[in-house]
CSV table of C-alpha atoms in Angstrom, one decimal:
chain,number,residue,atom,x,y,z
N,1,MET,CA,-163.5,19.8,85.2
N,2,TYR,CA,-164.9,22.2,82.7
N,3,GLN,CA,-163.1,20.2,80.0
N,4,ARG,CA,-166.2,18.2,79.2
N,5,VAL,CA,-168.4,20.5,77.2
N,6,LEU,CA,-165.6,21.7,75.0
N,7,LEU,CA,-165.6,19.3,72.1
N,8,PRO,CA,-165.9,21.1,68.8
N,9,LEU,CA,-168.9,18.8,68.2
N,10,ALA,CA,-170.7,20.4,71.1
N,11,LEU,CA,-170.8,23.7,69.3
N,12,LEU,CA,-173.1,26.0,70.7
N,13,LEU,CA,-176.5,28.9,71.9
N,14,ALA,CA,-178.0,32.4,71.9
N,15,LEU,CA,-176.4,34.3,74.6
N,16,CYS,CA,-179.4,34.7,76.8
N,17,ALA,CA,-178.1,35.0,80.3
N,18,ALA,CA,-179.5,37.5,82.8
N,19,PRO,CA,-178.0,40.9,82.8
N,20,PHE,CA,-174.6,41.0,84.6
N,21,GLY,CA,-175.7,43.8,86.9
N,22,ALA,CA,-178.6,41.7,88.2
N,23,ARG,CA,-176.3,39.9,90.6
N,24,SER,CA,-175.1,41.5,93.8
N,25,ALA,CA,-171.5,42.8,94.1
N,26,GLY,CA,-170.7,40.0,96.5
N,27,ALA,CA,-172.1,37.3,94.3
N,28,GLN,CA,-170.2,38.7,91.3
N,29,ALA,CA,-166.9,38.7,93.4
N,30,ALA,CA,-167.5,35.0,94.3
N,31,ASP,CA,-168.2,34.2,90.7
N,32,ALA,CA,-165.0,35.9,89.6
N,33,ALA,CA,-163.0,34.1,92.3
N,34,LEU,CA,-164.3,30.8,91.2
N,35,ALA,CA,-163.7,31.6,87.5
N,36,GLU,CA,-160.1,32.4,88.2
N,37,ALA,CA,-159.7,29.2,90.3
N,38,LEU,CA,-161.0,27.2,87.3
N,39,ALA,CA,-158.7,29.2,84.9
N,40,LEU,CA,-161.8,30.0,82.8
N,41,PRO,CA,-160.2,33.1,81.1
N,42,GLU,CA,-157.4,30.9,79.8
N,43,LEU,CA,-159.9,28.2,78.8
N,44,PHE,CA,-162.1,30.6,76.8
N,45,SER,CA,-159.0,31.8,75.0
N,46,ILE,CA,-158.3,28.3,74.0
N,47,MET,CA,-161.9,27.7,73.0
N,48,ARG,CA,-161.8,30.6,70.7
N,49,GLU,CA,-158.8,29.0,68.9
N,50,GLU,CA,-160.7,25.7,68.7
N,51,GLY,CA,-163.8,27.5,67.4
N,52,ILE,CA,-161.9,29.3,64.6
N,53,ALA,CA,-160.3,26.0,63.6
N,54,TYR,CA,-163.8,24.4,63.6
N,55,GLY,CA,-165.0,27.2,61.4
N,56,ASP,CA,-162.3,26.3,58.9
N,57,ALA,CA,-163.3,22.6,59.0
N,58,LEU,CA,-166.9,23.5,58.6
N,59,ALA,CA,-166.2,25.6,55.6
N,60,GLU,CA,-164.3,22.7,54.0
N,61,ASP,CA,-167.3,20.4,54.6
N,62,LEU,CA,-170.0,22.8,53.6
N,63,PHE,CA,-168.4,25.1,51.0
N,64,GLY,CA,-165.7,22.9,49.6
N,65,GLY,CA,-163.0,25.3,50.8
N,66,ALA,CA,-161.6,27.3,53.6
N,67,GLY,CA,-164.4,29.9,53.3
N,68,ASN,CA,-164.0,33.5,52.2
N,69,ALA,CA,-163.1,36.6,54.3
N,70,ARG,CA,-166.7,37.2,55.2
N,71,TRP,CA,-167.0,33.7,56.6
N,72,ARG,CA,-163.8,33.9,58.6
N,73,ALA,CA,-164.9,37.3,60.0
N,74,GLU,CA,-168.2,36.0,61.1
N,75,VAL,CA,-166.7,32.9,62.8
N,76,SER,CA,-164.2,35.2,64.6
N,77,ALA,CA,-167.1,37.4,65.8
N,78,ILE,CA,-169.2,34.4,66.9
N,79,TYR,CA,-166.2,33.2,69.0
N,80,ASP,CA,-165.5,36.6,70.5
N,81,VAL,CA,-164.5,35.9,74.1
N,82,GLY,CA,-165.7,39.4,75.1
N,83,ARG,CA,-169.2,38.2,74.2
N,84,MET,CA,-169.1,34.6,75.3
N,85,TYR,CA,-167.3,34.9,78.6
N,86,PRO,CA,-169.5,37.4,80.4
N,87,ALA,CA,-172.6,35.6,79.4
N,88,PHE,CA,-171.1,32.3,80.6
N,89,LEU,CA,-170.3,33.9,84.0
N,90,ASP,CA,-173.8,35.2,84.4
N,91,THR,CA,-175.3,31.8,83.7
N,92,LEU,CA,-172.8,30.0,85.9
N,93,GLY,CA,-173.5,32.4,88.8
N,94,SER,CA,-177.3,31.8,88.4
N,95,GLU,CA,-176.8,28.1,88.4
N,96,LEU,CA,-174.7,28.3,91.6
N,97,GLU,CA,-177.2,30.3,93.6
N,98,GLY,CA,-177.2,28.8,97.1
N,99,ALA,CA,-174.2,26.5,96.5
N,100,ASP,CA,-171.1,26.5,98.6
N,101,THR,CA,-168.8,28.3,96.3
N,102,GLY,CA,-166.4,28.9,99.1
N,103,ALA,CA,-165.7,25.2,99.3
N,104,MET,CA,-165.2,25.1,95.6
N,105,VAL,CA,-162.7,27.9,95.6
N,106,ASP,CA,-160.9,26.6,98.7
N,107,TYR,CA,-160.2,23.3,97.0
N,108,LEU,CA,-159.4,24.6,93.5
N,109,THR,CA,-157.0,27.2,94.9
N,110,SER,CA,-155.2,24.7,97.2
N,111,ALA,CA,-151.8,23.6,95.9
N,112,GLU,CA,-153.1,20.3,94.7
N,113,GLY,CA,-156.3,21.7,93.2
N,114,ALA,CA,-154.5,24.5,91.4
N,115,ARG,CA,-152.0,22.0,90.0
N,116,VAL,CA,-154.7,19.8,88.5
N,117,VAL,CA,-156.5,22.8,86.9
N,118,GLY,CA,-153.1,23.9,85.4
N,119,LEU,CA,-152.6,20.4,84.0
N,120,GLU,CA,-156.1,20.4,82.5
N,121,ILE,CA,-155.5,23.8,80.8
N,122,ALA,CA,-152.0,22.7,79.5
N,123,ALA,CA,-153.5,19.6,78.0
N,124,ARG,CA,-156.3,21.5,76.4
N,125,ARG,CA,-153.9,23.9,74.8
N,126,ALA,CA,-151.7,21.0,73.7
N,127,PHE,CA,-154.7,19.4,72.0
N,128,LEU,CA,-154.9,22.4,69.6
N,129,ASP,CA,-152.2,20.4,67.8
N,130,ASP,CA,-153.8,17.5,66.1
N,131,SER,CA,-150.7,15.4,66.2
N,132,VAL,CA,-150.6,15.7,70.1
N,133,ARG,CA,-154.2,14.7,70.3
N,134,GLU,CA,-153.7,11.7,68.0
N,135,ALA,CA,-150.6,10.6,70.0
N,136,ALA,CA,-152.7,10.8,73.2
N,137,GLU,CA,-155.4,8.6,71.6
N,138,ALA,CA,-152.8,6.0,70.7
N,139,GLU,CA,-151.5,6.2,74.3
N,140,VAL,CA,-155.0,5.4,75.6
N,141,GLU,CA,-155.3,2.4,73.3
N,142,GLY,CA,-152.0,1.2,74.7
N,143,LEU,CA,-153.3,1.6,78.3
N,144,ARG,CA,-156.5,-0.2,77.3
N,145,ALA,CA,-154.5,-3.1,75.9
N,146,GLU,CA,-152.6,-3.3,79.1
N,147,ASP,CA,-155.8,-3.1,81.2
N,148,ALA,CA,-154.0,-0.3,83.1
N,149,PRO,CA,-155.3,0.7,86.5
N,150,ARG,CA,-155.0,4.4,85.6
N,151,LEU,CA,-157.5,3.9,82.8
N,152,ALA,CA,-159.9,2.3,85.2
N,153,ARG,CA,-159.7,5.3,87.5
N,154,ILE,CA,-160.4,7.6,84.5
N,155,GLU,CA,-163.4,5.5,83.5
N,156,ALA,CA,-164.7,5.6,87.1
N,157,PHE,CA,-164.4,9.4,87.0
N,158,ILE,CA,-166.2,9.7,83.7
N,159,THR,CA,-169.0,7.6,85.1
N,160,SER,CA,-169.3,9.2,88.5
N,161,ALA,CA,-169.2,12.8,87.0
N,162,ASP,CA,-171.5,11.8,84.1
N,163,LEU,CA,-169.0,13.3,81.7
N,164,LEU,CA,-169.8,11.1,78.7
N,165,GLU,CA,-173.6,11.4,78.8
N,166,SER,CA,-173.6,15.1,79.6
N,167,ASN,CA,-171.1,15.8,76.8
N,168,VAL,CA,-173.2,13.8,74.3
N,169,ALA,CA,-176.4,15.6,75.3
N,170,ASN,CA,-174.7,19.0,74.9
N,171,ALA,CA,-173.3,18.0,71.5
N,172,LEU,CA,-176.7,16.9,70.3
N,173,ASN,CA,-178.2,20.2,71.6
N,174,GLY,CA,-175.5,22.0,69.6
N,175,SER,CA,-176.2,20.0,66.5
N,176,LEU,CA,-179.9,20.7,66.7
N,177,ALA,CA,-179.2,24.4,67.2
N,178,PHE,CA,-177.0,24.4,64.1
N,179,TYR,CA,-179.8,22.9,62.1
N,180,HIS,CA,-182.2,25.5,63.5
N,181,GLY,CA,-179.7,28.2,62.4
N,182,LEU,CA,-179.5,26.8,58.9
N,183,ALA,CA,-183.3,26.8,58.8
N,184,GLU,CA,-183.5,30.4,60.1
N,185,GLY,CA,-181.0,31.5,57.5
N,186,GLY,CA,-183.1,29.8,54.7
N,187,ALA,CA,-180.7,27.0,53.9
N,188,MET,CA,-183.1,24.2,54.8
N,189,PRO,CA,-186.2,23.1,52.8
N,190,GLU,CA,-189.3,24.8,54.1
N,191,SER,CA,-191.1,21.5,54.0
N,192,LEU,CA,-188.6,20.0,56.5
N,193,THR,CA,-190.4,19.3,59.8
N,194,GLU,CA,-189.1,19.6,63.3
N,195,GLU,CA,-189.5,15.8,63.6
N,196,GLU,CA,-187.3,15.3,60.5
N,197,ILE,CA,-184.7,17.7,61.9
N,198,LEU,CA,-184.6,15.8,65.2
N,199,GLY,CA,-184.3,12.6,63.2
N,200,GLN,CA,-181.2,13.9,61.4
N,201,VAL,CA,-179.7,15.0,64.7
N,202,TRP,CA,-180.4,11.8,66.4
N,203,ALA,CA,-178.8,9.9,63.5
N,204,GLN,CA,-175.5,11.4,64.5
N,205,GLU,CA,-175.7,10.2,68.1
N,206,SER,CA,-173.5,7.1,67.7
N,207,ASP,CA,-170.7,9.0,65.9
N,208,ILE,CA,-170.9,11.8,68.5
N,209,ARG,CA,-170.7,9.3,71.3
N,210,ALA,CA,-167.7,7.5,69.9
N,211,GLU,CA,-165.8,10.7,69.1
N,212,THR,CA,-166.7,12.2,72.5
N,213,GLU,CA,-165.6,9.0,74.3
N,214,THR,CA,-162.3,9.0,72.5
N,215,TRP,CA,-161.6,12.6,73.2
N,216,LEU,CA,-162.5,12.4,76.9
N,217,TYR,CA,-160.3,9.4,77.6
N,218,SER,CA,-157.3,10.8,75.7
N,219,TYR,CA,-157.8,14.3,77.2
N,220,LEU,CA,-158.1,13.1,80.8
N,221,ALA,CA,-155.3,10.6,80.5
N,222,THR,CA,-153.0,13.4,79.2
N,223,SER,CA,-154.1,15.9,81.9
N,224,TYR,CA,-153.7,13.6,84.8
N,225,ALA,CA,-150.6,11.7,83.7
N,226,PRO,CA,-148.3,13.7,86.0
N,227,LEU,CA,-150.5,12.9,89.1
N,228,ASP,CA,-149.9,9.9,91.3
N,229,ASP,CA,-152.9,7.7,92.1
N,230,ALA,CA,-153.5,9.3,95.5
N,231,GLU,CA,-153.6,12.8,94.0
N,232,LEU,CA,-156.0,11.7,91.3
N,233,ASP,CA,-158.2,10.0,93.8
N,234,ARG,CA,-158.5,13.1,95.9
N,235,TYR,CA,-159.4,15.2,92.9
N,236,ILE,CA,-162.1,12.7,91.9
N,237,ALA,CA,-163.3,12.6,95.5
N,238,PHE,CA,-163.8,16.4,95.4
N,239,TYR,CA,-166.3,16.0,92.5
N,240,ASP,CA,-168.1,13.4,94.6
N,241,THR,CA,-168.8,16.0,97.3
N,242,LYS,CA,-171.9,18.2,97.3
N,243,ALA,CA,-169.9,21.2,96.3
N,244,GLY,CA,-168.2,19.3,93.5
N,245,GLN,CA,-171.5,17.9,92.2
N,246,ASP,CA,-173.0,21.4,92.3
N,247,LEU,CA,-170.1,22.8,90.4
N,248,ASN,CA,-170.1,20.0,87.8
N,249,ARG,CA,-173.8,20.5,87.2
N,250,ALA,CA,-173.5,24.3,86.9
N,251,LEU,CA,-170.6,24.1,84.5
N,252,PHE,CA,-172.4,21.8,82.2
N,253,ALA,CA,-175.5,24.0,82.2
N,254,ALA,CA,-173.6,27.2,81.6
N,255,PHE,CA,-171.6,25.7,78.7
N,256,ASP,CA,-174.7,24.2,77.2
N,257,ARG,CA,-176.6,27.5,77.3
N,258,VAL,CA,-173.9,29.7,76.0
N,259,PHE,CA,-172.5,27.3,73.3
N,260,THR,CA,-175.8,26.1,72.0
N,261,GLY,CA,-176.4,29.7,70.9
N,262,VAL,CA,-173.0,29.9,69.2
N,263,SER,CA,-174.0,26.8,67.3
N,264,ARG,CA,-177.2,28.4,66.1
N,265,GLU,CA,-175.3,31.5,65.1
N,266,LEU,CA,-172.8,29.4,63.1
N,267,GLY,CA,-175.8,27.8,61.3
N,268,VAL,CA,-177.2,31.2,60.4
N,269,ALA,CA,-173.8,32.3,59.2
N,270,ALA,CA,-173.4,29.1,57.2
N,271,ALA,CA,-176.8,29.7,55.6
N,272,ARG,CA,-175.8,33.1,54.5
N,273,GLN,CA,-172.5,31.8,53.0
N,274,LEU,CA,-174.4,29.0,51.2
N,275,GLY,CA,-176.9,31.6,49.9
N,276,GLY,CA,-174.1,33.6,48.4
N,277,GLN,CA,-172.7,30.7,46.4
N,278,ASP,CA,-173.6,29.5,42.9
N,279,LEU,CA,-175.3,26.2,43.9
């Protein structure tokens, strides 16, 4: 269920989680068990690849090319899993204080839960190939034209877990952080006010929403295609439980906090790159 915050659009925040040692050994062990059940190490490896690809696309948009060696090195450092992942775990653990993490791990490590997590990871990795993602989008359009019941299930899941709205909110936070990074790095006019920056960010909302919705439907349809309806219904039902809702909320909060900072750092790095060009 962690798939939601991971759009390249959502990019990212200053790694400001509490020190890892501040949590008890037992709490850290529970966090680690949950992270393994969610396959978060594999997910962060994929996100690093997504981030580096996003850095290339950003260079094309901002610099008119793939960026130089310094830019690529900075993007690689920003998406260092060794930095991002521990900070994410700290934040996730803090968000889950008092929650029933045992119930989360029990379901996610069950045969059915583990299978679904594996399908989500496999689809996420497959989507690194643009042609796979585009084919999935076309498949969803076909399901929509047929008014397929499977698409209705996915829509209900997106609504009940608040996947679209939460993703859009995180993406807007990431965009705002990127602008702040540009400003911090001196690439924005000093006369530009916070209200004007917010206006520029909000102007992107409809495009972000449309892209996020397209990605969510195609990603979830691909992930859950091997499941029968009963299996998918049970997975959705887990996220309707108190434990599932707590996990969903905590994951969104942790991704937002960690990746908003990454976005700010990308803005600062982009400002340095722009400052070194002959404009």
